[in-house]
PDB file of C-alpha atoms in Angstrom:
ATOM      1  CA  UNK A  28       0.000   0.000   0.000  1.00 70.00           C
ATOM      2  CA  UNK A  29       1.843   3.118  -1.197  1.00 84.00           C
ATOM      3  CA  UNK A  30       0.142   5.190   1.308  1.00 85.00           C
ATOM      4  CA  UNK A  31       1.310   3.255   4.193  1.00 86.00           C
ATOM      5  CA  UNK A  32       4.556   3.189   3.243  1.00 87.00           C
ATOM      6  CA  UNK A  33       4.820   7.161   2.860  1.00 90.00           C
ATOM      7  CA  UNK A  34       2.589   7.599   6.551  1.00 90.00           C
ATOM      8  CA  UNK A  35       5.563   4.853   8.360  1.00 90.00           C
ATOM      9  CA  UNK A  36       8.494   6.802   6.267  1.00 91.00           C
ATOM     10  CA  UNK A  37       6.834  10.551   7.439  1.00 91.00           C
ATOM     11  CA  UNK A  38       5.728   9.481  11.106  1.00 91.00           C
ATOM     12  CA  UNK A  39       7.923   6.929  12.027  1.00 91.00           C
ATOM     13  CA  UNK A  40       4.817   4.880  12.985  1.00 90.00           C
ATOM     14  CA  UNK A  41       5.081   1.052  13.114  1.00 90.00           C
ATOM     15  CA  UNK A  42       3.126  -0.453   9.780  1.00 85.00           C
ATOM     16  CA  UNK A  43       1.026  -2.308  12.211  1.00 83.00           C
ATOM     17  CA  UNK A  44      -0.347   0.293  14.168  1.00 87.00           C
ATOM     18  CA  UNK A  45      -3.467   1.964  13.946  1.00 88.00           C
ATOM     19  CA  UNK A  46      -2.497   5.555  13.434  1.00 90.00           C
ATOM     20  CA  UNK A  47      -0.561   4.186  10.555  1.00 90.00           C
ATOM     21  CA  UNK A  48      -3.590   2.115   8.696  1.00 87.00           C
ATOM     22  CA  UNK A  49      -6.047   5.656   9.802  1.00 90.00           C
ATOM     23  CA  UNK A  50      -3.670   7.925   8.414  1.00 91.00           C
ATOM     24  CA  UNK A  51      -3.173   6.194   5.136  1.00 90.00           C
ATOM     25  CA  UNK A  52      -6.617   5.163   5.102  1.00 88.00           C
ATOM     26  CA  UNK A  53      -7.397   9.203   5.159  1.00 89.00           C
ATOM     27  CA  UNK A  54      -4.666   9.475   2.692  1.00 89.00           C
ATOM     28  CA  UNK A  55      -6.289   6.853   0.352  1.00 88.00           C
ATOM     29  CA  UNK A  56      -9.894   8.472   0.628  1.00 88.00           C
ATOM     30  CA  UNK A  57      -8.330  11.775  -0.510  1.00 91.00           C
ATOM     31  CA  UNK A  58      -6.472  10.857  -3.556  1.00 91.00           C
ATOM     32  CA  UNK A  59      -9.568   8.506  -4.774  1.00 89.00           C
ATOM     33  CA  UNK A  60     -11.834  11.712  -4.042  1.00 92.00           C
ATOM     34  CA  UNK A  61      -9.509  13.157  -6.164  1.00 94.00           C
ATOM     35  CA  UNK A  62      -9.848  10.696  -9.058  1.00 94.00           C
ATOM     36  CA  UNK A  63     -13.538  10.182  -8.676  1.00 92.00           C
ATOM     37  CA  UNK A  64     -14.361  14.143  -8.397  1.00 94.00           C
ATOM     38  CA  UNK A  65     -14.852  14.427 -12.327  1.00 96.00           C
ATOM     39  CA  UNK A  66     -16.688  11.598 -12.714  1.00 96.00           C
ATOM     40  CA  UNK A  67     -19.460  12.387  -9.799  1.00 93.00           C
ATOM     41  CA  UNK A  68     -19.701  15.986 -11.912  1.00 95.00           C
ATOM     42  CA  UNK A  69     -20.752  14.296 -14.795  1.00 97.00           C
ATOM     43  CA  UNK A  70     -23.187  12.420 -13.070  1.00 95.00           C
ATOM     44  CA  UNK A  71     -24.471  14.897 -11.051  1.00 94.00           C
ATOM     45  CA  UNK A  72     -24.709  17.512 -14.270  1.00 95.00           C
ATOM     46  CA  UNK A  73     -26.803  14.660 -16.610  1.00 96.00           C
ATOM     47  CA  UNK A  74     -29.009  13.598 -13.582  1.00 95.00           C
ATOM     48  CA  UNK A  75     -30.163  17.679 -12.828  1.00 95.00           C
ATOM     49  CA  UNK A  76     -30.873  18.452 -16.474  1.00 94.00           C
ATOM     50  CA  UNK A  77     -34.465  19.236 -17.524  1.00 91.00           C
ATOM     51  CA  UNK A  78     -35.798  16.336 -18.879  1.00 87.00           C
ATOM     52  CA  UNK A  79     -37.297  18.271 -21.730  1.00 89.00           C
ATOM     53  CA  UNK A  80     -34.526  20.440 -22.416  1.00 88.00           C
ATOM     54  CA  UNK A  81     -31.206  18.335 -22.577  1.00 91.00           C
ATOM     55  CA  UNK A  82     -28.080  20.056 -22.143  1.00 94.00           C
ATOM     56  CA  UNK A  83     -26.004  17.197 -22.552  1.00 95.00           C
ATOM     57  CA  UNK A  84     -26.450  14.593 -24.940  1.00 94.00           C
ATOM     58  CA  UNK A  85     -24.010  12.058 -23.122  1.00 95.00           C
ATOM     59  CA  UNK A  86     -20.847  11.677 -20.604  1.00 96.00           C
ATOM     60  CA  UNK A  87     -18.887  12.809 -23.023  1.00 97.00           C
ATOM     61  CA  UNK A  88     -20.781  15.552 -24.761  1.00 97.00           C
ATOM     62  CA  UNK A  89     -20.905  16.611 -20.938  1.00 97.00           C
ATOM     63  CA  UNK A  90     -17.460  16.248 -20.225  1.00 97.00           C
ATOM     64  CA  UNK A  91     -15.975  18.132 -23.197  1.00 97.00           C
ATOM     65  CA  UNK A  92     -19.061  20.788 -22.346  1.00 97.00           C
ATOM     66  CA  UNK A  93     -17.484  21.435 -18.939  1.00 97.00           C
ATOM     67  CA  UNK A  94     -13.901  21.337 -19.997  1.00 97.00           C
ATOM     68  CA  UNK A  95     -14.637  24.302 -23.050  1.00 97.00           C
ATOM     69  CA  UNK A  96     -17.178  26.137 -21.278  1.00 97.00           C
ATOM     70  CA  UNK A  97     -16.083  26.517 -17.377  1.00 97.00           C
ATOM     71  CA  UNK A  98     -12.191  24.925 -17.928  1.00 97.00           C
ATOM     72  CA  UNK A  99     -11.083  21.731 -16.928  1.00 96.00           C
ATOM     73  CA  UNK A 100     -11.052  22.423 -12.947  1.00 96.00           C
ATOM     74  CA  UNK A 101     -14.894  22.792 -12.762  1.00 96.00           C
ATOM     75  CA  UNK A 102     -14.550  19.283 -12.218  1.00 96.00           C
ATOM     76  CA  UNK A 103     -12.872  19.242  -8.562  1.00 95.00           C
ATOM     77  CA  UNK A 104     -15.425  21.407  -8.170  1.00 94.00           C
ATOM     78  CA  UNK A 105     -17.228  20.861  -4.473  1.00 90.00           C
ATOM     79  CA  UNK A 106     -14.007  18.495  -3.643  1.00 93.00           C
ATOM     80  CA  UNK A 107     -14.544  19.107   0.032  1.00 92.00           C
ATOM     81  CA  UNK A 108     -18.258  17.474   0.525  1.00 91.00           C
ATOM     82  CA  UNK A 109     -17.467  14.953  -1.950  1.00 89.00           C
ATOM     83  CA  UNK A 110     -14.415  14.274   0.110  1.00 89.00           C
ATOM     84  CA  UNK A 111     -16.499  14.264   3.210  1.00 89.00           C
ATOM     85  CA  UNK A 112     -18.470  11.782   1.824  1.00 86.00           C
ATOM     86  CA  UNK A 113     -16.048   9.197   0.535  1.00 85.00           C
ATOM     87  CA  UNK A 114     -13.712  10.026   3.861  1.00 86.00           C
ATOM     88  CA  UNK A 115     -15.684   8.245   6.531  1.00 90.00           C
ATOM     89  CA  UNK A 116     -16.748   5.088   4.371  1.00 89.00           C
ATOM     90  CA  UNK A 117     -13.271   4.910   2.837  1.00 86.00           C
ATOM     91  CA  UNK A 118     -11.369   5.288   6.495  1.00 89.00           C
ATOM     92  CA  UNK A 119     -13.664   2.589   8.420  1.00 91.00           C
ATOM     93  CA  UNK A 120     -13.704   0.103   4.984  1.00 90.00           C
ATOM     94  CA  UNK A 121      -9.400   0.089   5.030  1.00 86.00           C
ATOM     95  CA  UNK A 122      -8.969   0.423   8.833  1.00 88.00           C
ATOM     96  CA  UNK A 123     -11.949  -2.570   9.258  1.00 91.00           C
ATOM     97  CA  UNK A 124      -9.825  -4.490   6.517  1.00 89.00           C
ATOM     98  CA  UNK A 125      -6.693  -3.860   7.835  1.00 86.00           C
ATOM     99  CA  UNK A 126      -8.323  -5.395  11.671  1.00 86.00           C
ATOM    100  CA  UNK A 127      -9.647  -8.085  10.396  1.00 89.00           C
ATOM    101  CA  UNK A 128      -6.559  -9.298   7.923  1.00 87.00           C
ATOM    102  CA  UNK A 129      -4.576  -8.802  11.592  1.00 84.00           C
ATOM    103  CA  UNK A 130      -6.960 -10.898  13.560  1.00 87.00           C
ATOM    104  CA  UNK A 131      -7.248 -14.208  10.776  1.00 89.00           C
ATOM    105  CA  UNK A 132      -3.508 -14.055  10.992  1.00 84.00           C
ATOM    106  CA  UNK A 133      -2.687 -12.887   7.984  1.00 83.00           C
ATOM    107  CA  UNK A 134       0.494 -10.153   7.508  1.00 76.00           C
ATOM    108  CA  UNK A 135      -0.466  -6.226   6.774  1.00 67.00           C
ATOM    109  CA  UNK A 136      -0.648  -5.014   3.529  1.00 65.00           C
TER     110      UNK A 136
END
């Protein structure tokens, strides 16, 4: 896991601990945010168009649409509630994961 590995070189924490597998946990939830950010603009852009009036023809019509019209950051756009959303679920998912891998015996990622 390439976040763990930069939390236990930063912090000194040991791999096994828990402040290690939260903090990369955060870390992971951050950089996903940031790679899933676009996507949920897209979504969110075709699913709040008038039904009779159609903005967007497709993903892609709506992509390139964004990108020409508002520039290419418009879609990082709200990045802090979509982070707060994906934060919590993605934290408890990898620190759950990382507990239970620990308690069948089985080494840490």
């Amino acid at each position: 896991d390439q976040s763990k590995g930069y939390v236990v070189q930063l912090t000194g924490l040991p791999k096994k601990s828990l402040g290690t597998q939260f903090l990369s946990a955060v870390t992971a939830g951050f950089f996903m945010t940031c790679t899933v950010a676009p996507f949920d603009m897209i979504r969110t852009r075709l699913m709040n168009q008038p039904a009779d009036a159609k903005i967007y023809n497709n993903a892609i019509d709506c992509m390139i649409k964004i990108a020409t019209n508002e520039g290419p950051l418009t879609f990082w756009r709200g990045f802090l509630p979509i982070w707060s959303r994906f934060a919590p679920t993605t934290t408890l998912q990898l620190v759950i994961f990382e507990q239970l891998r620990g308690i069948m015996g089985m080494k840490s990622l």
